[in-house]
Amino acid sequence: MDIAITAVLVIIVAYYLFYYSGKKKAHGKGNKAQTKPKNNMKYGKWVGGGLGWAFGGPIGAILGFAFGSMFDGMQTGKYAYESGTTSRGDFNVSLLILSAAVMKADGRVTKSELEYVKAFLIRQFGPQVGQEQLTALREILKQDFSIADVSRQIGRHMDYSSRLQLLHYLFGLSGADGQAHSKEVSLIEAISSYLGIRMPDLNS
């Protein structure tokens, strides 16, 4: 299944390569002054270090929506496939997807939750990258996905300390609106199980 999804994503990338190249040549013949794409639709920096194992599997399918906008980064080699490593891009993508799952667990996404995520992203990655990641999060929130499949993919590839860091962040997110909803806590506990987190570490 992972191979099939990866193959589809590669085809999509190839299509954009062909389409963009042809469009650029045609535009250059008729007009020397080219306009730049709108920055608010560019996700070229929000993974900030390359996609490794997150390129394939269920996470890759979730990211499929962003390929058109992320294409500029792929052209310059930012999104290098590094099997078996936990790059900054892999961690960021995992954080955004799990954030979306927890935020939707109780049936509603609150302003305080969005503000919590925004503050965390800006604190960790700076204003520009943080805002780009927040824009990506809003798109991910619109999608439905299997949290079990996504969490297992993360668990198979991400190092233990990074997984534990994700869990602590998710618990903080669950209490962003003043109290942790029981459905959010239950989901985080399920995620920890899928990630292979030991119970003593979860309670630390």
PDB file of C-alpha atoms in Angstrom:
ATOM      1  CA  MET A   1       0.000   0.000   0.000  1.00  0.00           C
ATOM      2  CA  ASP A   2       2.831   2.408   0.900  1.00  0.00           C
ATOM      3  CA  ILE A   3       4.509   1.672  -2.443  1.00  0.00           C
ATOM      4  CA  ALA A   4       1.311   2.368  -4.370  1.00  0.00           C
ATOM      5  CA  ILE A   5       0.751   5.720  -2.636  1.00  0.00           C
ATOM      6  CA  THR A   6       4.368   6.725  -3.185  1.00  0.00           C
ATOM      7  CA  ALA A   7       4.067   5.844  -6.880  1.00  0.00           C
ATOM      8  CA  VAL A   8       1.005   8.057  -7.239  1.00  0.00           C
ATOM      9  CA  LEU A   9       2.788  10.956  -5.534  1.00  0.00           C
ATOM     10  CA  VAL A  10       5.794  10.571  -7.829  1.00  0.00           C
ATOM     11  CA  ILE A  11       3.468  10.749 -10.846  1.00  0.00           C
ATOM     12  CA  ILE A  12       1.929  13.952  -9.471  1.00  0.00           C
ATOM     13  CA  VAL A  13       5.372  15.505  -9.021  1.00  0.00           C
ATOM     14  CA  ALA A  14       6.365  14.482 -12.558  1.00  0.00           C
ATOM     15  CA  TYR A  15       3.205  16.104 -13.908  1.00  0.00           C
ATOM     16  CA  TYR A  16       3.984  19.391 -12.182  1.00  0.00           C
ATOM     17  CA  LEU A  17       7.551  19.276 -13.457  1.00  0.00           C
ATOM     18  CA  PHE A  18       6.333  18.894 -17.024  1.00  0.00           C
ATOM     19  CA  TYR A  19       3.486  21.409 -16.709  1.00  0.00           C
ATOM     20  CA  TYR A  20       5.504  24.083 -14.934  1.00  0.00           C
ATOM     21  CA  SER A  21       8.453  23.804 -17.315  1.00  0.00           C
ATOM     22  CA  GLY A  22       6.241  24.169 -20.385  1.00  0.00           C
ATOM     23  CA  LYS A  23       4.297  27.047 -18.890  1.00  0.00           C
ATOM     24  CA  LYS A  24       7.457  28.916 -17.946  1.00  0.00           C
ATOM     25  CA  LYS A  25       8.909  28.630 -21.457  1.00  0.00           C
ATOM     26  CA  ALA A  26       5.688  29.797 -23.091  1.00  0.00           C
ATOM     27  CA  HIS A  27       5.409  32.767 -20.754  1.00  0.00           C
ATOM     28  CA  GLY A  28       9.030  33.772 -21.320  1.00  0.00           C
ATOM     29  CA  LYS A  29       8.570  34.107 -25.091  1.00  0.00           C
ATOM     30  CA  GLY A  30       5.743  36.623 -24.840  1.00  0.00           C
ATOM     31  CA  ASN A  31       6.712  38.603 -21.780  1.00  0.00           C
ATOM     32  CA  LYS A  32      10.116  39.119 -20.168  1.00  0.00           C
ATOM     33  CA  ALA A  33       8.697  40.412 -16.906  1.00  0.00           C
ATOM     34  CA  GLN A  34       7.355  37.490 -14.935  1.00  0.00           C
ATOM     35  CA  THR A  35       5.149  37.896 -11.905  1.00  0.00           C
ATOM     36  CA  LYS A  36       5.973  36.041  -8.718  1.00  0.00           C
ATOM     37  CA  PRO A  37       3.443  33.608  -7.195  1.00  0.00           C
ATOM     38  CA  LYS A  38       1.528  34.737  -4.124  1.00  0.00           C
ATOM     39  CA  ASN A  39       3.448  34.012  -0.943  1.00  0.00           C
ATOM     40  CA  ASN A  40       0.345  33.037   1.018  1.00  0.00           C
ATOM     41  CA  MET A  41      -0.079  29.905  -1.095  1.00  0.00           C
ATOM     42  CA  LYS A  42       3.527  28.739  -0.913  1.00  0.00           C
ATOM     43  CA  TYR A  43       4.360  25.932   1.461  1.00  0.00           C
ATOM     44  CA  GLY A  44       7.932  25.688   0.176  1.00  0.00           C
ATOM     45  CA  LYS A  45       9.432  26.381   3.611  1.00  0.00           C
ATOM     46  CA  TRP A  46       6.978  24.972   6.121  1.00  0.00           C
ATOM     47  CA  VAL A  47       8.715  21.633   6.458  1.00  0.00           C
ATOM     48  CA  GLY A  48      11.996  23.501   6.791  1.00  0.00           C
ATOM     49  CA  GLY A  49      14.532  20.775   6.143  1.00  0.00           C
ATOM     50  CA  GLY A  50      13.255  18.091   3.816  1.00  0.00           C
ATOM     51  CA  LEU A  51      10.817  15.230   3.822  1.00  0.00           C
ATOM     52  CA  GLY A  52      12.209  11.777   4.509  1.00  0.00           C
ATOM     53  CA  TRP A  53       9.968   8.826   5.428  1.00  0.00           C
ATOM     54  CA  ALA A  54       6.927  11.140   5.671  1.00  0.00           C
ATOM     55  CA  PHE A  55       6.893  11.288   1.855  1.00  0.00           C
ATOM     56  CA  GLY A  56       5.186   7.893   1.589  1.00  0.00           C
ATOM     57  CA  GLY A  57       2.444   5.979   3.394  1.00  0.00           C
ATOM     58  CA  PRO A  58      -0.706   7.538   4.869  1.00  0.00           C
ATOM     59  CA  ILE A  59       1.139  10.744   5.779  1.00  0.00           C
ATOM     60  CA  GLY A  60       2.214  11.148   2.162  1.00  0.00           C
ATOM     61  CA  ALA A  61      -1.403  10.839   1.083  1.00  0.00           C
ATOM     62  CA  ILE A  62      -2.410  13.628   3.487  1.00  0.00           C
ATOM     63  CA  LEU A  63       0.360  15.825   2.102  1.00  0.00           C
ATOM     64  CA  GLY A  64      -0.761  15.239  -1.470  1.00  0.00           C
ATOM     65  CA  PHE A  65      -2.930  18.368  -1.347  1.00  0.00           C
ATOM     66  CA  ALA A  66       0.138  20.548  -0.924  1.00  0.00           C
ATOM     67  CA  PHE A  67       2.259  19.234  -3.794  1.00  0.00           C
ATOM     68  CA  GLY A  68       1.279  21.981  -6.212  1.00  0.00           C
ATOM     69  CA  SER A  69       2.291  24.697  -3.763  1.00  0.00           C
ATOM     70  CA  MET A  70       5.348  22.866  -2.451  1.00  0.00           C
ATOM     71  CA  PHE A  71       6.657  22.335  -5.976  1.00  0.00           C
ATOM     72  CA  ASP A  72       9.018  25.319  -5.863  1.00  0.00           C
ATOM     73  CA  GLY A  73      10.909  23.732  -2.960  1.00  0.00           C
ATOM     74  CA  MET A  74      11.083  20.347  -4.684  1.00  0.00           C
ATOM     75  CA  GLN A  75      12.731  21.957  -7.719  1.00  0.00           C
ATOM     76  CA  THR A  76      15.627  23.209  -5.622  1.00  0.00           C
ATOM     77  CA  GLY A  77      16.084  19.892  -3.834  1.00  0.00           C
ATOM     78  CA  LYS A  78      14.773  20.955  -0.437  1.00  0.00           C
ATOM     79  CA  TYR A  79      12.625  17.859  -0.158  1.00  0.00           C
ATOM     80  CA  ALA A  80      15.241  15.140  -0.363  1.00  0.00           C
ATOM     81  CA  TYR A  81      14.076  11.627   0.410  1.00  0.00           C
ATOM     82  CA  GLU A  82      16.115  10.280   3.310  1.00  0.00           C
ATOM     83  CA  SER A  83      14.851   6.861   4.258  1.00  0.00           C
ATOM     84  CA  GLY A  84      15.175   5.926   7.908  1.00  0.00           C
ATOM     85  CA  THR A  85      15.911   9.390   9.249  1.00  0.00           C
ATOM     86  CA  THR A  86      13.855  11.805  11.327  1.00  0.00           C
ATOM     87  CA  SER A  87      14.452  15.100   9.578  1.00  0.00           C
ATOM     88  CA  ARG A  88      13.050  18.393  10.753  1.00  0.00           C
ATOM     89  CA  GLY A  89      10.510  18.129   7.951  1.00  0.00           C
ATOM     90  CA  ASP A  90       9.311  14.716   9.151  1.00  0.00           C
ATOM     91  CA  PHE A  91       8.890  16.005  12.702  1.00  0.00           C
ATOM     92  CA  ASN A  92       7.025  19.139  11.602  1.00  0.00           C
ATOM     93  CA  VAL A  93       4.624  17.194   9.403  1.00  0.00           C
ATOM     94  CA  SER A  94       3.936  14.700  12.192  1.00  0.00           C
ATOM     95  CA  LEU A  95       3.303  17.535  14.643  1.00  0.00           C
ATOM     96  CA  LEU A  96       0.792  19.225  12.326  1.00  0.00           C
ATOM     97  CA  ILE A  97      -1.165  16.052  11.566  1.00  0.00           C
ATOM     98  CA  LEU A  98      -1.368  14.914  15.192  1.00  0.00           C
ATOM     99  CA  SER A  99      -2.304  18.461  16.237  1.00  0.00           C
ATOM    100  CA  ALA A 100      -5.204  18.395  13.779  1.00  0.00           C
ATOM    101  CA  ALA A 101      -6.386  15.040  15.146  1.00  0.00           C
ATOM    102  CA  VAL A 102      -6.380  16.211  18.770  1.00  0.00           C
ATOM    103  CA  MET A 103      -8.027  19.542  17.937  1.00  0.00           C
ATOM    104  CA  LYS A 104     -10.912  17.752  16.198  1.00  0.00           C
ATOM    105  CA  ALA A 105     -11.304  15.019  18.821  1.00  0.00           C
ATOM    106  CA  ASP A 106     -14.072  16.785  20.773  1.00  0.00           C
ATOM    107  CA  GLY A 107     -15.936  17.850  17.644  1.00  0.00           C
ATOM    108  CA  ARG A 108     -14.855  21.482  17.564  1.00  0.00           C
ATOM    109  CA  VAL A 109     -11.697  23.484  16.977  1.00  0.00           C
ATOM    110  CA  THR A 110     -11.353  26.418  19.377  1.00  0.00           C
ATOM    111  CA  LYS A 111      -9.543  29.725  18.945  1.00  0.00           C
ATOM    112  CA  SER A 112      -7.438  29.012  22.031  1.00  0.00           C
ATOM    113  CA  GLU A 113      -6.201  25.759  20.459  1.00  0.00           C
ATOM    114  CA  LEU A 114      -5.225  27.564  17.264  1.00  0.00           C
ATOM    115  CA  GLU A 115      -3.460  30.238  19.302  1.00  0.00           C
ATOM    116  CA  TYR A 116      -1.579  27.567  21.274  1.00  0.00           C
ATOM    117  CA  VAL A 117      -0.348  25.907  18.087  1.00  0.00           C
ATOM    118  CA  LYS A 118       0.511  29.260  16.502  1.00  0.00           C
ATOM    119  CA  ALA A 119       2.538  30.355  19.530  1.00  0.00           C
ATOM    120  CA  PHE A 120       4.398  27.028  19.613  1.00  0.00           C
ATOM    121  CA  LEU A 121       5.220  27.109  15.893  1.00  0.00           C
ATOM    122  CA  ILE A 122       6.445  30.704  15.974  1.00  0.00           C
ATOM    123  CA  ARG A 123       8.500  30.040  19.117  1.00  0.00           C
ATOM    124  CA  GLN A 124      10.127  26.960  17.590  1.00  0.00           C
ATOM    125  CA  PHE A 125      10.520  27.960  13.946  1.00  0.00           C
ATOM    126  CA  GLY A 126      10.192  31.756  13.729  1.00  0.00           C
ATOM    127  CA  PRO A 127       7.350  34.002  12.488  1.00  0.00           C
ATOM    128  CA  GLN A 128       7.582  33.239   8.756  1.00  0.00           C
ATOM    129  CA  VAL A 129       7.883  29.466   8.915  1.00  0.00           C
ATOM    130  CA  GLY A 130       5.445  29.327  11.834  1.00  0.00           C
ATOM    131  CA  GLN A 131       2.785  31.183   9.855  1.00  0.00           C
ATOM    132  CA  GLU A 132       3.318  28.935   6.824  1.00  0.00           C
ATOM    133  CA  GLN A 133       2.896  25.856   8.997  1.00  0.00           C
ATOM    134  CA  LEU A 134      -0.265  27.292  10.533  1.00  0.00           C
ATOM    135  CA  THR A 135      -1.684  27.777   7.034  1.00  0.00           C
ATOM    136  CA  ALA A 136      -0.869  24.145   6.259  1.00  0.00           C
ATOM    137  CA  LEU A 137      -2.526  23.048   9.522  1.00  0.00           C
ATOM    138  CA  ARG A 138      -5.767  24.755   8.495  1.00  0.00           C
ATOM    139  CA  GLU A 139      -5.767  22.680   5.299  1.00  0.00           C
ATOM    140  CA  ILE A 140      -5.023  19.448   7.176  1.00  0.00           C
ATOM    141  CA  LEU A 141      -7.921  20.177   9.554  1.00  0.00           C
ATOM    142  CA  LYS A 142     -10.269  19.894   6.571  1.00  0.00           C
ATOM    143  CA  GLN A 143      -9.216  16.298   5.900  1.00  0.00           C
ATOM    144  CA  ASP A 144     -10.289  12.998   7.417  1.00  0.00           C
ATOM    145  CA  PHE A 145      -7.606  10.385   8.034  1.00  0.00           C
ATOM    146  CA  SER A 146      -6.861   7.303  10.104  1.00  0.00           C
ATOM    147  CA  ILE A 147      -4.987   8.386  13.209  1.00  0.00           C
ATOM    148  CA  ALA A 148      -3.971   4.772  13.835  1.00  0.00           C
ATOM    149  CA  ASP A 149      -2.301   4.447  10.422  1.00  0.00           C
ATOM    150  CA  VAL A 150      -0.586   7.825  10.699  1.00  0.00           C
ATOM    151  CA  SER A 151       0.634   7.185  14.257  1.00  0.00           C
ATOM    152  CA  ARG A 152       1.975   3.740  13.355  1.00  0.00           C
ATOM    153  CA  GLN A 153       3.920   5.223  10.458  1.00  0.00           C
ATOM    154  CA  ILE A 154       5.436   7.790  12.820  1.00  0.00           C
ATOM    155  CA  GLY A 155       6.159   5.082  15.384  1.00  0.00           C
ATOM    156  CA  ARG A 156       8.004   2.941  12.839  1.00  0.00           C
ATOM    157  CA  HIS A 157      10.375   5.680  11.756  1.00  0.00           C
ATOM    158  CA  MET A 158      10.699   8.470  14.329  1.00  0.00           C
ATOM    159  CA  ASP A 159      13.249   8.204  17.132  1.00  0.00           C
ATOM    160  CA  TYR A 160      11.865   7.647  20.631  1.00  0.00           C
ATOM    161  CA  SER A 161      12.782  11.032  22.125  1.00  0.00           C
ATOM    162  CA  SER A 162      11.038  12.847  19.265  1.00  0.00           C
ATOM    163  CA  ARG A 163       7.914  10.719  19.741  1.00  0.00           C
ATOM    164  CA  LEU A 164       7.900  11.518  23.445  1.00  0.00           C
ATOM    165  CA  GLN A 165       8.323  15.214  22.692  1.00  0.00           C
ATOM    166  CA  LEU A 166       5.291  15.049  20.394  1.00  0.00           C
ATOM    167  CA  LEU A 167       3.177  13.465  23.148  1.00  0.00           C
ATOM    168  CA  HIS A 168       4.079  16.126  25.710  1.00  0.00           C
ATOM    169  CA  TYR A 169       3.197  18.811  23.178  1.00  0.00           C
ATOM    170  CA  LEU A 170      -0.183  17.162  22.467  1.00  0.00           C
ATOM    171  CA  PHE A 171      -1.065  17.070  26.169  1.00  0.00           C
ATOM    172  CA  GLY A 172      -0.318  20.790  26.325  1.00  0.00           C
ATOM    173  CA  LEU A 173      -2.548  21.365  23.310  1.00  0.00           C
ATOM    174  CA  SER A 174      -5.417  19.420  24.875  1.00  0.00           C
ATOM    175  CA  GLY A 175      -5.482  21.826  27.818  1.00  0.00           C
ATOM    176  CA  ALA A 176      -5.174  24.993  25.754  1.00  0.00           C
ATOM    177  CA  ASP A 177      -8.830  25.946  26.278  1.00  0.00           C
ATOM    178  CA  GLY A 178      -8.677  25.675  30.065  1.00  0.00           C
ATOM    179  CA  GLN A 179      -9.422  21.992  30.508  1.00  0.00           C
ATOM    180  CA  ALA A 180      -8.514  18.801  28.700  1.00  0.00           C
ATOM    181  CA  HIS A 181     -11.566  17.182  27.126  1.00  0.00           C
ATOM    182  CA  SER A 182     -11.909  13.472  27.895  1.00  0.00           C
ATOM    183  CA  LYS A 183     -12.054  12.621  24.182  1.00  0.00           C
ATOM    184  CA  GLU A 184      -8.816  14.484  23.563  1.00  0.00           C
ATOM    185  CA  VAL A 185      -7.067  12.704  26.432  1.00  0.00           C
ATOM    186  CA  SER A 186      -8.339   9.325  25.239  1.00  0.00           C
ATOM    187  CA  LEU A 187      -7.087  10.039  21.728  1.00  0.00           C
ATOM    188  CA  ILE A 188      -3.644  11.074  22.968  1.00  0.00           C
ATOM    189  CA  GLU A 189      -3.406   7.891  25.035  1.00  0.00           C
ATOM    190  CA  ALA A 190      -4.312   5.879  21.937  1.00  0.00           C
ATOM    191  CA  ILE A 191      -1.712   7.776  19.907  1.00  0.00           C
ATOM    192  CA  SER A 192       0.926   7.024  22.549  1.00  0.00           C
ATOM    193  CA  SER A 193       0.128   3.333  22.237  1.00  0.00           C
ATOM    194  CA  TYR A 194       0.425   3.441  18.441  1.00  0.00           C
ATOM    195  CA  LEU A 195       3.716   5.314  18.802  1.00  0.00           C
ATOM    196  CA  GLY A 196       5.100   2.680  21.163  1.00  0.00           C
ATOM    197  CA  ILE A 197       5.561   5.037  24.118  1.00  0.00           C
ATOM    198  CA  ARG A 198       6.178   3.301  27.450  1.00  0.00           C
ATOM    199  CA  MET A 199       3.577   4.103  30.129  1.00  0.00           C
ATOM    200  CA  PRO A 200       6.103   5.372  32.742  1.00  0.00           C
ATOM    201  CA  ASP A 201       7.460   7.813  30.152  1.00  0.00           C
ATOM    202  CA  LEU A 202       3.948   8.952  29.228  1.00  0.00           C
ATOM    203  CA  ASN A 203       3.189   9.832  32.850  1.00  0.00           C
ATOM    204  CA  SER A 204       6.514  11.562  33.474  1.00  0.00           C
TER     205      SER A 204
END
